[in-house]
Amino acid sequence: QVQLVESGGGLVQAGASLRLTCAASGRGFSNYAMGWFRQAPGKGLEWVSGISRFGGTPVYAESMKGRFTISRDNAKNTLYLHIDSLKSEDTAVYYCARGGPLVVTVRGYYGMDYWGKGTLVTVSS
């Protein structure tokens, strides 16, 4: 049974930095691409970033480039998302998700097979 549990969210001031963590249980974490998504209040799900099985060449949504950094530690079964210079528009629930067997790089929600329940990030201005 695979479980993904996000943590690290909270209330932060604009301009601060934050690191979100996604802890994966179950076997084979390193066999799957992973991704981060977010959903702002009243808006749809938005893809943030993806990383391949061994962490090579992460990809980001265009609007996320420069302030977001995705990484993973396969030895710890953990995925990270570091966000710099937080803005009020970053307020959202952030989700991690696992790519299915055919997903090499996560570039959207198609093909994702497991999702966490999310962690809320609220940025105050």
Tab-separated table of N, CA and C in Angstrom:
chain	number	residue	atom	x	y	z
A	1	GLN	N	0.843	-1.186	0.000
A	1	GLN	CA	0.000	0.000	0.000
A	1	GLN	C	0.886	1.245	0.000
A	2	VAL	N	0.644	2.109	-0.944
A	2	VAL	CA	1.428	3.351	-1.044
A	2	VAL	C	0.675	4.480	-0.366
A	3	GLN	N	1.382	5.204	0.464
A	3	GLN	CA	0.816	6.407	1.064
A	3	GLN	C	1.795	7.556	0.887
A	4	LEU	N	1.250	8.710	0.581
A	4	LEU	CA	2.045	9.925	0.449
A	4	LEU	C	1.522	10.928	1.466
A	5	VAL	N	2.421	11.449	2.282
A	5	VAL	CA	2.013	12.374	3.328
A	5	VAL	C	2.847	13.642	3.226
A	6	GLU	N	2.160	14.740	2.938
A	6	GLU	CA	2.835	16.033	2.829
A	6	GLU	C	2.903	16.711	4.198
A	7	SER	N	3.923	17.525	4.372
A	7	SER	CA	4.063	18.329	5.578
A	7	SER	C	4.889	19.559	5.246
A	8	GLY	N	4.926	20.489	6.181
A	8	GLY	CA	5.743	21.679	6.007
A	8	GLY	C	4.962	22.933	5.676
A	9	GLY	N	3.682	22.801	5.450
A	9	GLY	CA	2.870	23.972	5.165
A	9	GLY	C	2.602	24.781	6.422
A	10	GLY	N	1.964	25.908	6.235
A	10	GLY	CA	1.627	26.759	7.366
A	10	GLY	C	1.419	28.186	6.922
A	11	LEU	N	1.344	29.065	7.887
A	11	LEU	CA	1.170	30.491	7.629
A	11	LEU	C	2.543	31.148	7.610
A	12	VAL	N	2.871	31.769	6.504
A	12	VAL	CA	4.172	32.416	6.363
A	12	VAL	C	3.987	33.809	5.783
A	13	GLN	N	4.968	34.652	6.003
A	13	GLN	CA	4.912	36.010	5.476
A	13	GLN	C	5.462	36.043	4.050
A	14	ALA	N	4.951	36.946	3.297
A	14	ALA	CA	5.462	37.150	1.939
A	14	ALA	C	6.964	37.426	2.000
A	15	GLY	N	7.688	36.823	1.068
A	15	GLY	CA	9.129	36.988	1.022
A	15	GLY	C	9.906	35.893	1.720
A	16	ALA	N	9.225	35.127	2.542
A	16	ALA	CA	9.891	34.035	3.256
A	16	ALA	C	10.078	32.837	2.335
A	17	SER	N	10.802	31.864	2.859
A	17	SER	CA	11.024	30.605	2.136
A	17	SER	C	10.389	29.470	2.919
A	18	LEU	N	10.121	28.395	2.199
A	18	LEU	CA	9.448	27.262	2.823
A	18	LEU	C	9.905	25.986	2.133
A	19	ARG	N	10.020	24.922	2.890
A	19	ARG	CA	10.303	23.622	2.287
A	19	ARG	C	9.172	22.659	2.637
A	20	LEU	N	8.552	22.147	1.623
A	20	LEU	CA	7.520	21.134	1.790
A	20	LEU	C	8.141	19.753	1.636
A	21	THR	N	7.610	18.813	2.396
A	21	THR	CA	8.111	17.445	2.384
A	21	THR	C	6.979	16.482	2.062
A	22	CYS	N	7.294	15.479	1.294
A	22	CYS	CA	6.335	14.415	0.988
A	22	CYS	C	6.994	13.099	1.346
A	23	ALA	N	6.488	12.454	2.370
A	23	ALA	CA	7.027	11.175	2.811
A	23	ALA	C	6.219	10.045	2.190
A	24	ALA	N	6.918	9.142	1.542
A	24	ALA	CA	6.251	8.024	0.871
A	24	ALA	C	6.463	6.730	1.630
A	25	SER	N	5.395	6.004	1.823
A	25	SER	CA	5.504	4.674	2.397
A	25	SER	C	5.294	3.648	1.298
A	26	GLY	N	5.639	2.427	1.573
A	26	GLY	CA	5.547	1.410	0.535
A	26	GLY	C	6.880	1.255	-0.164
A	27	ARG	N	6.957	0.243	-0.989
A	27	ARG	CA	8.228	-0.076	-1.621
A	27	ARG	C	8.349	0.559	-2.999
A	28	GLY	N	9.567	0.700	-3.433
A	28	GLY	CA	9.809	1.107	-4.804
A	28	GLY	C	9.729	2.583	-5.098
A	29	PHE	N	9.936	3.409	-4.100
A	29	PHE	CA	9.850	4.863	-4.311
A	29	PHE	C	10.740	5.304	-5.470
A	30	SER	N	11.936	4.779	-5.527
A	30	SER	CA	12.893	5.207	-6.551
A	30	SER	C	12.521	4.727	-7.950
A	31	ASN	N	11.516	3.909	-8.068
A	31	ASN	CA	11.097	3.408	-9.379
A	31	ASN	C	10.111	4.314	-10.089
A	32	TYR	N	9.712	5.406	-9.439
A	32	TYR	CA	8.639	6.224	-9.979
A	32	TYR	C	9.000	7.703	-10.027
A	33	ALA	N	8.553	8.343	-11.086
A	33	ALA	CA	8.636	9.795	-11.143
A	33	ALA	C	7.645	10.382	-10.142
A	34	MET	N	7.950	11.566	-9.669
A	34	MET	CA	7.106	12.233	-8.675
A	34	MET	C	6.822	13.664	-9.102
A	35	GLY	N	5.785	14.220	-8.543
A	35	GLY	CA	5.455	15.588	-8.897
A	35	GLY	C	4.766	16.330	-7.764
A	36	TRP	N	4.776	17.641	-7.892
A	36	TRP	CA	4.044	18.517	-6.980
A	36	TRP	C	2.967	19.263	-7.762
A	37	PHE	N	1.844	19.443	-7.101
A	37	PHE	CA	0.721	20.180	-7.654
A	37	PHE	C	0.202	21.114	-6.576
A	38	ARG	N	-0.612	22.062	-6.989
A	38	ARG	CA	-1.236	22.921	-5.990
A	38	ARG	C	-2.622	23.329	-6.449
A	39	GLN	N	-3.435	23.688	-5.475
A	39	GLN	CA	-4.773	24.193	-5.772
A	39	GLN	C	-5.038	25.400	-4.898
A	40	ALA	N	-5.118	26.536	-5.535
A	40	ALA	CA	-5.412	27.778	-4.832
A	40	ALA	C	-6.906	27.859	-4.540
A	41	PRO	N	-7.296	28.657	-3.561
A	41	PRO	CA	-8.712	28.781	-3.221
A	41	PRO	C	-9.551	29.179	-4.422
A	42	GLY	N	-10.581	28.407	-4.703
A	42	GLY	CA	-11.483	28.722	-5.787
A	42	GLY	C	-10.956	28.445	-7.175
A	43	LYS	N	-9.797	27.792	-7.261
A	43	LYS	CA	-9.196	27.518	-8.569
A	43	LYS	C	-8.968	26.019	-8.760
A	44	GLY	N	-8.615	25.653	-9.964
A	44	GLY	CA	-8.397	24.261	-10.278
A	44	GLY	C	-7.007	23.788	-9.892
A	45	LEU	N	-6.787	22.512	-10.078
A	45	LEU	CA	-5.494	21.917	-9.774
A	45	LEU	C	-4.455	22.385	-10.778
A	46	GLU	N	-3.299	22.741	-10.286
A	46	GLU	CA	-2.224	23.282	-11.118
A	46	GLU	C	-0.957	22.469	-10.911
A	47	TRP	N	-0.354	22.038	-11.997
A	47	TRP	CA	0.918	21.342	-11.910
A	47	TRP	C	2.029	22.323	-11.569
A	48	VAL	N	2.884	21.958	-10.637
A	48	VAL	CA	3.978	22.819	-10.201
A	48	VAL	C	5.321	22.349	-10.769
A	49	SER	N	5.628	21.067	-10.525
A	49	SER	CA	6.962	20.587	-10.877
A	49	SER	C	6.969	19.069	-10.908
A	50	GLY	N	7.937	18.517	-11.635
A	50	GLY	CA	8.100	17.083	-11.690
A	50	GLY	C	9.568	16.699	-11.650
A	51	ILE	N	9.816	15.485	-11.183
A	51	ILE	CA	11.182	14.990	-11.094
A	51	ILE	C	11.195	13.514	-11.454
A	52	SER	N	12.191	13.110	-12.197
A	52	SER	CA	12.261	11.727	-12.650
A	52	SER	C	12.718	10.812	-11.515
A	53	ARG	N	12.793	9.537	-11.805
A	53	ARG	CA	13.063	8.539	-10.767
A	53	ARG	C	14.338	8.818	-9.979
A	54	PHE	N	15.392	9.201	-10.666
A	54	PHE	CA	16.674	9.395	-9.997
A	54	PHE	C	17.041	10.871	-9.862
A	55	GLY	N	16.088	11.740	-10.078
A	55	GLY	CA	16.285	13.158	-9.789
A	55	GLY	C	16.898	13.973	-10.903
A	56	GLY	N	17.130	13.390	-12.058
A	56	GLY	CA	17.768	14.147	-13.118
A	56	GLY	C	16.829	15.140	-13.779
A	57	THR	N	17.337	16.332	-14.080
A	57	THR	CA	16.651	17.376	-14.832
A	57	THR	C	15.200	17.585	-14.408
A	58	PRO	N	14.970	18.190	-13.273
A	58	PRO	CA	13.599	18.510	-12.870
A	58	PRO	C	12.951	19.466	-13.862
A	59	VAL	N	11.646	19.437	-13.915
A	59	VAL	CA	10.896	20.332	-14.801
A	59	VAL	C	9.901	21.138	-13.967
A	60	TYR	N	9.601	22.340	-14.458
A	60	TYR	CA	8.731	23.254	-13.727
A	60	TYR	C	7.732	23.893	-14.683
A	61	ALA	N	6.567	24.185	-14.122
A	61	ALA	CA	5.635	25.022	-14.864
A	61	ALA	C	6.295	26.374	-15.085
A	62	GLU	N	5.971	27.010	-16.188
A	62	GLU	CA	6.655	28.241	-16.568
A	62	GLU	C	6.611	29.286	-15.464
A	63	SER	N	5.470	29.420	-14.822
A	63	SER	CA	5.312	30.458	-13.797
A	63	SER	C	6.024	30.105	-12.499
A	64	MET	N	6.512	28.872	-12.384
A	64	MET	CA	7.191	28.428	-11.169
A	64	MET	C	8.711	28.495	-11.291
A	65	LYS	N	9.207	28.717	-12.475
A	65	LYS	CA	10.655	28.703	-12.675
A	65	LYS	C	11.322	29.830	-11.901
A	66	GLY	N	12.399	29.501	-11.232
A	66	GLY	CA	13.186	30.496	-10.525
A	66	GLY	C	12.977	30.523	-9.023
A	67	ARG	N	11.768	30.241	-8.549
A	67	ARG	CA	11.507	30.293	-7.108
A	67	ARG	C	11.228	28.919	-6.500
A	68	PHE	N	10.949	27.948	-7.340
A	68	PHE	CA	10.598	26.610	-6.853
A	68	PHE	C	11.726	25.636	-7.191
A	69	THR	N	12.046	24.772	-6.235
A	69	THR	CA	13.062	23.753	-6.457
A	69	THR	C	12.553	22.420	-5.945
A	70	ILE	N	12.455	21.466	-6.843
A	70	ILE	CA	12.035	20.122	-6.464
A	70	ILE	C	13.269	19.247	-6.306
A	71	SER	N	13.210	18.344	-5.349
A	71	SER	CA	14.296	17.392	-5.158
A	71	SER	C	13.740	16.142	-4.495
A	72	ARG	N	14.539	15.120	-4.475
A	72	ARG	CA	14.111	13.875	-3.841
A	72	ARG	C	15.306	13.188	-3.213
A	73	ASP	N	15.017	12.415	-2.173
A	73	ASP	CA	16.029	11.602	-1.526
A	73	ASP	C	15.487	10.179	-1.519
A	74	ASN	N	15.938	9.383	-2.450
A	74	ASN	CA	15.398	8.030	-2.584
A	74	ASN	C	15.748	7.144	-1.401
A	75	ALA	N	16.855	7.435	-0.738
A	75	ALA	CA	17.232	6.644	0.432
A	75	ALA	C	16.247	6.868	1.577
A	76	LYS	N	15.606	8.040	1.580
A	76	LYS	CA	14.653	8.372	2.640
A	76	LYS	C	13.210	8.306	2.160
A	77	ASN	N	12.999	7.880	0.926
A	77	ASN	CA	11.638	7.839	0.367
A	77	ASN	C	10.921	9.179	0.526
A	78	THR	N	11.623	10.241	0.205
A	78	THR	CA	11.087	11.576	0.463
A	78	THR	C	11.265	12.482	-0.738
A	79	LEU	N	10.229	13.260	-0.973
A	79	LEU	CA	10.212	14.275	-2.028
A	79	LEU	C	10.124	15.647	-1.358
A	80	TYR	N	10.792	16.621	-1.950
A	80	TYR	CA	10.811	17.967	-1.380
A	80	TYR	C	10.388	18.996	-2.423
A	81	LEU	N	9.877	20.115	-1.893
A	81	LEU	CA	9.654	21.285	-2.734
A	81	LEU	C	10.065	22.507	-1.923
A	82	HIS	N	11.079	23.175	-2.393
A	82	HIS	CA	11.544	24.390	-1.734
A	82	HIS	C	10.988	25.584	-2.497
A	83	ILE	N	10.398	26.514	-1.770
A	83	ILE	CA	9.817	27.700	-2.395
A	83	ILE	C	10.484	28.934	-1.792
A	84	ASP	N	11.058	29.734	-2.631
A	84	ASP	CA	11.681	30.986	-2.193
A	84	ASP	C	10.763	32.173	-2.480
A	85	SER	N	11.009	33.259	-1.759
A	85	SER	CA	10.319	34.530	-2.020
A	85	SER	C	8.816	34.332	-2.185
A	86	LEU	N	8.209	33.754	-1.199
A	86	LEU	CA	6.783	33.434	-1.277
A	86	LEU	C	5.950	34.680	-1.535
A	87	LYS	N	4.920	34.498	-2.354
A	87	LYS	CA	3.997	35.564	-2.704
A	87	LYS	C	2.592	35.158	-2.271
A	88	SER	N	1.716	36.132	-2.152
A	88	SER	CA	0.346	35.822	-1.735
A	88	SER	C	-0.319	34.852	-2.714
A	89	GLU	N	0.049	34.951	-3.981
A	89	GLU	CA	-0.555	34.052	-4.974
A	89	GLU	C	-0.060	32.619	-4.876
A	90	ASP	N	0.918	32.363	-4.003
A	90	ASP	CA	1.357	30.989	-3.745
A	90	ASP	C	0.460	30.301	-2.724
A	91	THR	N	-0.465	31.036	-2.138
A	91	THR	CA	-1.394	30.442	-1.189
A	91	THR	C	-2.199	29.351	-1.878
A	92	ALA	N	-2.095	28.137	-1.335
A	92	ALA	CA	-2.741	26.992	-1.970
A	92	ALA	C	-2.536	25.762	-1.098
A	93	VAL	N	-3.282	24.729	-1.418
A	93	VAL	CA	-2.985	23.408	-0.885
A	93	VAL	C	-2.019	22.748	-1.851
A	94	TYR	N	-0.911	22.267	-1.332
A	94	TYR	CA	0.117	21.640	-2.160
A	94	TYR	C	0.044	20.122	-1.985
A	95	TYR	N	0.025	19.439	-3.121
A	95	TYR	CA	-0.078	17.990	-3.140
A	95	TYR	C	1.148	17.370	-3.808
A	96	CYS	N	1.586	16.244	-3.280
A	96	CYS	CA	2.549	15.449	-4.028
A	96	CYS	C	1.816	14.259	-4.629
A	97	ALA	N	2.352	13.764	-5.699
A	97	ALA	CA	1.725	12.642	-6.382
A	97	ALA	C	2.785	11.791	-7.059
A	98	ARG	N	2.457	10.528	-7.239
A	98	ARG	CA	3.371	9.589	-7.869
A	98	ARG	C	2.945	9.303	-9.295
A	99	GLY	N	3.904	9.337	-10.195
A	99	GLY	CA	3.614	8.968	-11.569
A	99	GLY	C	3.410	7.473	-11.695
A	100	GLY	N	2.501	7.084	-12.567
A	100	GLY	CA	2.286	5.679	-12.804
A	100	GLY	C	3.456	5.052	-13.546
A	101	PRO	N	3.382	3.758	-13.800
A	101	PRO	CA	4.503	3.026	-14.411
A	101	PRO	C	4.961	3.579	-15.758
A	102	LEU	N	4.082	4.227	-16.509
A	102	LEU	CA	4.445	4.725	-17.828
A	102	LEU	C	4.918	6.174	-17.812
A	103	VAL	N	4.925	6.787	-16.650
A	103	VAL	CA	5.300	8.197	-16.557
A	103	VAL	C	6.799	8.322	-16.306
A	104	VAL	N	7.498	8.953	-17.228
A	104	VAL	CA	8.941	9.171	-17.073
A	104	VAL	C	9.196	10.503	-16.363
A	105	THR	N	8.454	11.515	-16.782
A	105	THR	CA	8.569	12.833	-16.159
A	105	THR	C	7.168	13.369	-15.944
A	106	VAL	N	6.929	13.882	-14.755
A	106	VAL	CA	5.610	14.415	-14.435
A	106	VAL	C	5.495	15.834	-14.977
A	107	ARG	N	4.577	16.016	-15.928
A	107	ARG	CA	4.347	17.348	-16.501
A	107	ARG	C	2.880	17.724	-16.406
A	108	GLY	N	2.133	16.974	-15.664
A	108	GLY	CA	0.709	17.235	-15.512
A	108	GLY	C	0.110	16.101	-14.704
A	109	TYR	N	-1.195	16.199	-14.463
A	109	TYR	CA	-1.798	15.201	-13.592
A	109	TYR	C	-2.159	13.902	-14.304
A	110	TYR	N	-2.034	13.874	-15.627
A	110	TYR	CA	-2.357	12.644	-16.369
A	110	TYR	C	-1.364	11.544	-16.008
A	111	GLY	N	-1.891	10.394	-15.636
A	111	GLY	CA	-1.022	9.254	-15.357
A	111	GLY	C	-0.562	9.124	-13.920
A	112	MET	N	-0.952	10.062	-13.076
A	112	MET	CA	-0.552	9.961	-11.671
A	112	MET	C	-1.410	8.909	-10.990
A	113	ASP	N	-0.792	8.047	-10.172
A	113	ASP	CA	-1.587	6.964	-9.608
A	113	ASP	C	-1.803	7.058	-8.090
A	114	TYR	N	-0.983	7.804	-7.388
A	114	TYR	CA	-1.207	8.010	-5.959
A	114	TYR	C	-1.014	9.479	-5.615
A	115	TRP	N	-1.856	9.950	-4.695
A	115	TRP	CA	-1.843	11.354	-4.283
A	115	TRP	C	-1.823	11.436	-2.763
A	116	GLY	N	-1.147	12.458	-2.275
A	116	GLY	CA	-1.257	12.772	-0.872
A	116	GLY	C	-2.506	13.597	-0.613
A	117	LYS	N	-2.731	13.901	0.658
A	117	LYS	CA	-3.921	14.672	1.018
A	117	LYS	C	-3.664	16.165	1.025
A	118	GLY	N	-2.418	16.549	0.890
A	118	GLY	CA	-2.093	17.955	0.756
A	118	GLY	C	-1.671	18.641	2.037
A	119	THR	N	-0.941	19.726	1.870
A	119	THR	CA	-0.564	20.583	2.987
A	119	THR	C	-0.837	22.021	2.580
A	120	LEU	N	-1.460	22.771	3.467
A	120	LEU	CA	-1.896	24.131	3.155
A	120	LEU	C	-0.778	25.125	3.413
A	121	VAL	N	-0.518	25.928	2.420
A	121	VAL	CA	0.417	27.043	2.550
A	121	VAL	C	-0.377	28.334	2.415
A	122	THR	N	-0.280	29.169	3.428
A	122	THR	CA	-0.962	30.458	3.407
A	122	THR	C	0.094	31.544	3.531
A	123	VAL	N	0.128	32.420	2.551
A	123	VAL	CA	1.122	33.482	2.528
A	123	VAL	C	0.429	34.802	2.846
A	124	SER	N	0.870	35.433	3.896
A	124	SER	CA	0.298	36.723	4.288
A	124	SER	C	1.164	37.861	3.757
A	125	SER	N	0.505	38.884	3.294
A	125	SER	CA	1.247	40.012	2.710
A	125	SER	C	1.385	41.146	3.710
